[in-house]
Coordinates of C-alpha atoms in Angstrom, one line a residue:
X1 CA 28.5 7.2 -25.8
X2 CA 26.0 4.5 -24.0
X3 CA 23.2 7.0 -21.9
X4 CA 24.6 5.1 -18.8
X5 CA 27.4 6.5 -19.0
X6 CA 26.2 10.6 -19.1
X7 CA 23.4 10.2 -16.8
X8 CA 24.1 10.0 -13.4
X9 CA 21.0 8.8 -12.4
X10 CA 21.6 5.7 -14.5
X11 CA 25.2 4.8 -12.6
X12 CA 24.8 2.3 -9.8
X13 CA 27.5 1.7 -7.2
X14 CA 29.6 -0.6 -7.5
X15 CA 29.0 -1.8 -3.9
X16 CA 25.7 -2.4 -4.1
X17 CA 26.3 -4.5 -7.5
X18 CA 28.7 -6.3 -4.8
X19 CA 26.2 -6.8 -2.5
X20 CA 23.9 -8.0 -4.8
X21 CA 26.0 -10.0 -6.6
X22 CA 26.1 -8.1 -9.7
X23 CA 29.6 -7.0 -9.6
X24 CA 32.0 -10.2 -8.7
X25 CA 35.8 -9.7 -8.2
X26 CA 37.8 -10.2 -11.4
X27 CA 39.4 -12.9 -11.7
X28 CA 42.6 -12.5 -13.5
X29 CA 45.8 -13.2 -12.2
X30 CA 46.3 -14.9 -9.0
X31 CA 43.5 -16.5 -7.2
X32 CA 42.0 -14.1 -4.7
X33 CA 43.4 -14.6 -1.2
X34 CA 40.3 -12.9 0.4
X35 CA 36.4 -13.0 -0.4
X36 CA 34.5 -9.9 0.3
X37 CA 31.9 -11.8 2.7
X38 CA 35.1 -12.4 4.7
X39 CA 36.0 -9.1 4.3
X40 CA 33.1 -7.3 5.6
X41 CA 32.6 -9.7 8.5
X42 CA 35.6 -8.4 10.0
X43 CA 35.0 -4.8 9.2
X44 CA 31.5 -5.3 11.6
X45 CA 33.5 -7.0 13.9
X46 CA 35.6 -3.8 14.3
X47 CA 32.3 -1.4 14.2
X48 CA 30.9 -4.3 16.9
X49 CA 33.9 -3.5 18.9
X50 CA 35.3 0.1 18.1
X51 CA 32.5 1.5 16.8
X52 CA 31.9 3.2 12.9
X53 CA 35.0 5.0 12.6
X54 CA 37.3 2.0 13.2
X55 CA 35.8 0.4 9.9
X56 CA 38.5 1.8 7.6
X57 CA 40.6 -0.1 4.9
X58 CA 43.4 0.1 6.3
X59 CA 42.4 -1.2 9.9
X60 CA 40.3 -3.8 8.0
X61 CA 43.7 -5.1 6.3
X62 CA 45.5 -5.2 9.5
X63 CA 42.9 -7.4 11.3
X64 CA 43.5 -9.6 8.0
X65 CA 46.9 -9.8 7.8
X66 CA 47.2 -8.3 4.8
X67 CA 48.3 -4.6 3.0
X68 CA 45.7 -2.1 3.0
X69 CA 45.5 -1.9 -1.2
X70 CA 44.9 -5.7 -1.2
X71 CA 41.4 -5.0 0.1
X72 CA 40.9 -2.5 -3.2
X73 CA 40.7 -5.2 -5.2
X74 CA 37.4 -6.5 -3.3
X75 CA 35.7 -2.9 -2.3
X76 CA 36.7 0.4 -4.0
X77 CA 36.5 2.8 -1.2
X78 CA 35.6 3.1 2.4
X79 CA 32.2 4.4 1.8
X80 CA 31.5 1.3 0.2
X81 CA 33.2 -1.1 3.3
X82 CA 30.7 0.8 5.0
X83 CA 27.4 -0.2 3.3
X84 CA 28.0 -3.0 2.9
X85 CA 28.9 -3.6 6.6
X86 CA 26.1 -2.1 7.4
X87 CA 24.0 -4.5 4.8
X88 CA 25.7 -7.3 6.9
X89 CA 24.7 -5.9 9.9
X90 CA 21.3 -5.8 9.5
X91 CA 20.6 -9.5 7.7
X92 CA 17.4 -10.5 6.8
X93 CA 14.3 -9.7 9.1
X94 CA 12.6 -12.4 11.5
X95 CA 10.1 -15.1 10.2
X96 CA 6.8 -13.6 10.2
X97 CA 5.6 -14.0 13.8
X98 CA 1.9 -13.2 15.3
X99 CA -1.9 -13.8 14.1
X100 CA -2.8 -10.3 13.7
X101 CA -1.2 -7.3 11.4
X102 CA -0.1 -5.6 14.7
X103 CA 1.6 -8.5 16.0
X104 CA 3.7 -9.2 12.8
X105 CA 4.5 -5.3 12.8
X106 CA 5.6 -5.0 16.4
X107 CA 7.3 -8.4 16.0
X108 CA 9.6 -6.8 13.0
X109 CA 9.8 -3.6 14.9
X110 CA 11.5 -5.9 17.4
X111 CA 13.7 -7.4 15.3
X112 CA 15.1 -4.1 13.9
X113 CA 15.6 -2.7 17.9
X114 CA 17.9 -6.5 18.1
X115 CA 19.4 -5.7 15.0
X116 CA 20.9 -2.0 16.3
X117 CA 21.4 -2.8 20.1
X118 CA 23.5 -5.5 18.9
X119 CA 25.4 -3.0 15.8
X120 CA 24.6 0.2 17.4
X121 CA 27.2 1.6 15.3
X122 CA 24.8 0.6 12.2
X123 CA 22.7 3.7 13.4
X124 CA 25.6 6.3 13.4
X125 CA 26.3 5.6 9.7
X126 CA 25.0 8.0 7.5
X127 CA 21.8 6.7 5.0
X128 CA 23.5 7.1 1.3
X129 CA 22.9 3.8 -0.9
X130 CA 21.8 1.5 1.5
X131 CA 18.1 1.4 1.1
X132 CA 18.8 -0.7 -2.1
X133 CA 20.7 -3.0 -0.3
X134 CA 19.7 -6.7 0.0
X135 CA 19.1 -6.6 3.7
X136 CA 17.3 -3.3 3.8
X137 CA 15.2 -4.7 0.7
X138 CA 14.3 -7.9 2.9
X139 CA 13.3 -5.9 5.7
X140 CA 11.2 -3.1 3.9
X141 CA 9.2 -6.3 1.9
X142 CA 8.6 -7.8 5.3
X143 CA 7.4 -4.8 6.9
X144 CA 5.0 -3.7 4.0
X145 CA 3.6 -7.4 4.0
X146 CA 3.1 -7.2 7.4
X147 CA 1.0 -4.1 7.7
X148 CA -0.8 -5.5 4.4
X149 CA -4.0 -6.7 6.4
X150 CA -4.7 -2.8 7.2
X151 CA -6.4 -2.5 4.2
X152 CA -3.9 0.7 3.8
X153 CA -1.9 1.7 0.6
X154 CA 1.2 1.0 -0.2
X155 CA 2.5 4.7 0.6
X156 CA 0.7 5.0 4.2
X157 CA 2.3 1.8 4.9
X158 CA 5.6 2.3 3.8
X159 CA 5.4 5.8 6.0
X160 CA 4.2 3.8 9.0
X161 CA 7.5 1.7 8.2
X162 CA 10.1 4.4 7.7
X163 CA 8.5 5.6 11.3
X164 CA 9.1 2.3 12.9
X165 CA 12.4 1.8 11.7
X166 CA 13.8 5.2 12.3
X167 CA 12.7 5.2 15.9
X168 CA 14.3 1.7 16.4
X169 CA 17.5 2.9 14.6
X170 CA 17.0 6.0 16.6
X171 CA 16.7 4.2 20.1
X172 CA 19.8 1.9 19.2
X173 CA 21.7 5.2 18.5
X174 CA 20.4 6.2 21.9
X175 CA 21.6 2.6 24.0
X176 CA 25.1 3.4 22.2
X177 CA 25.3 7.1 23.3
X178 CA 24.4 6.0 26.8
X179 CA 26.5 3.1 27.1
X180 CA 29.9 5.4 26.2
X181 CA 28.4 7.9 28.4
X182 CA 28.5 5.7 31.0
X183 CA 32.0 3.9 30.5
X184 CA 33.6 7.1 30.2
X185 CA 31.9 7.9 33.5
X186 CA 33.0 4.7 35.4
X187 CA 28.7 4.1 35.9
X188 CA 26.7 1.0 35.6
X189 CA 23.0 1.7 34.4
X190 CA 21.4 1.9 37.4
X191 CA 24.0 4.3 39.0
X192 CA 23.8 6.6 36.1
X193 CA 20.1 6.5 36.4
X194 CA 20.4 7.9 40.2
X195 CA 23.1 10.3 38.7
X196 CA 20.8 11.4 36.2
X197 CA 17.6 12.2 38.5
X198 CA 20.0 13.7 40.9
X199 CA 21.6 16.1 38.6
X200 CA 18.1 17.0 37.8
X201 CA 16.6 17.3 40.9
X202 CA 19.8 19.7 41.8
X203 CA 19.8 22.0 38.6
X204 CA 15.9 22.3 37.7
X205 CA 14.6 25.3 40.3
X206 CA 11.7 24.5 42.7
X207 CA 9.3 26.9 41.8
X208 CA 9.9 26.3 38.0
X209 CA 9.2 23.8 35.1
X210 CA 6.2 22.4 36.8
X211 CA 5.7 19.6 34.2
X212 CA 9.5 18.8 34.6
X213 CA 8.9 18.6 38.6
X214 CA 6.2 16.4 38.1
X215 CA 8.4 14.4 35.8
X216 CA 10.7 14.0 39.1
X217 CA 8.2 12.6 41.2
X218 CA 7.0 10.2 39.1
X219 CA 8.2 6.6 38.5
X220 CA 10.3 7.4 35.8
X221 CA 13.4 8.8 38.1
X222 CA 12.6 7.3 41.6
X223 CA 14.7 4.8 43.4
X224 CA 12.7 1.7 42.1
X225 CA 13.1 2.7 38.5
X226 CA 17.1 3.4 38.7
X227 CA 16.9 -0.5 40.2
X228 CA 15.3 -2.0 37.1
X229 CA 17.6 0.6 34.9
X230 CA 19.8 -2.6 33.4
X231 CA 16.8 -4.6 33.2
X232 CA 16.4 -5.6 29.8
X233 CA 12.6 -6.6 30.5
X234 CA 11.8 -3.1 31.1
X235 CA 14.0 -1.9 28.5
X236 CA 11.8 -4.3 26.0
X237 CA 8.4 -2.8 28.1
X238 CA 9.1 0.7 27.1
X239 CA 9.8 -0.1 23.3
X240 CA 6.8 -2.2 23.5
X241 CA 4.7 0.9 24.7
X242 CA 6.1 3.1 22.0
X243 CA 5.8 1.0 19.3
X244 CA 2.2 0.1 20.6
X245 CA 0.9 4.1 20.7
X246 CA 2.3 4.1 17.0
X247 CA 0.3 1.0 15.7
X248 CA -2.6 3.0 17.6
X249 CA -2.5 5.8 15.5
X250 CA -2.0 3.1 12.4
X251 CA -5.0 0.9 13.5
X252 CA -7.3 4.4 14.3
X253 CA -6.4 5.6 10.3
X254 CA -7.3 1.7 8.7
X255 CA -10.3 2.1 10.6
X256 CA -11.3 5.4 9.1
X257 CA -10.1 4.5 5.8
X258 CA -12.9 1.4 6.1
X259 CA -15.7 3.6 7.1

């Protein structure tokens, strides 16, 4: 029996051979009515719209037109509709952008905040095969060649980049959360901001959680702030800042690695 076929850790899935191009749809019998491309740019179009759990087969197959076990023949299981939405999702990553190591960084840490405000959905599906997917391949080569010019190792680099992206996926999980928190409230942004620093202001005691308190009566939660609230600018400031206080702590470890 071929070792592929006993060791586990020798079997690839068959949706990222698809999405890779390794594992084309047979072609016997009739000729296919469907492509998978065309099938998985409808299944983001329902996460897009509905959100991760509407990408199923069988609500795939109804926004085609066709039965559910057509689409079987292009992608085995729902698991894999869902990588490879998600590979769809996420593309290829930004032409390099800035003179300087930070400014390609922050540029791609950008362009992975775009990617999951506009698929937040992406961020609620569960990490399985996808970091050997094309698109996750294209974005992790551009991020290490980016941060190449720190003079750090590979490993340091691909940890500053596994911070970077998590805390982009992690801040489009966030925009998603907030968004349906809102709907489901009947709020825009900036009347859910008030909501929030009033509901604050009303449950935290006086005389306790000092820190928080101080937290109340700063800019964060006072009227000015709930008015810039569905400001994307600001929204785009605040990334900036965060992504800017982790290339700090990146540009303060190259520089003791030089010394």
């Amino acid at each position: 029996m071929p070792e592929q076929e006993t060791d586990p850790a020798l079997v690839i899935p068959k949706a990222l051979l698809s999405a890779w191009g390794a594992h084309p749809v047979s072609r016997k019998g009739p000729r296919p009515s469907l492509t998978v491309g065309r099938i998985v740019e409808v299944a983001v179009g329902l996460g897009d719209r509905h959100g991760p759990g509407a990408i199923t087969m069988s609500r795939t197959a109804a926004e085609l037109g066709v039965g559910t076990m057509s689409l079987y023949r292009y992608v085995e299981s729902r698991a894999d509709l869902l990588l490879l939405a998600v590979d769809a999702a996420l593309g290829s990553p930004p032409p390099p952008a800035g003179a300087t190591w930070r400014e390609r960084t922050a540029e791609l840490a950008r362009g992975l905040r775009r990617v999951y405000r506009a698929h937040p959905w992406a961020a609620e599906v569960p990490v399985t095969a996808e970091p050997l997917a094309p698109s996750f391949v294209r974005w992790t080569e551009e991020g290490l060649a980016a941060l190449e010019e720190t003079g750090l190792d590979v490993s340091d680099r691909a940890q500053i980049l596994i911070l970077l992206w998590t805390y982009a996926r992690a801040e489009g999980e966030l925009a998603g959360d907030q968004a349906r928190v809102r709907a489901s409230e009947e709020m825009d942004a900036a009347t859910a901001h008030r909501a929030f620093g009033h509901r604050l202001r009303t449950l935290v005691p006086e005389d306790a959680f000092p820190r928080v308190r101080e937290l109340l009566a700063a800019d964060l939660l006072s009227p000015e702030r709930a008015a810039r609230a569905d400001d994307p600018a600001q929204d785009e400031a605040e990334f900036d800042l965060a992504v800017g206080l982790i290339l700090d702590g990146v540009a303060a470890r190259a520089a003791r690695r030089g010394d």
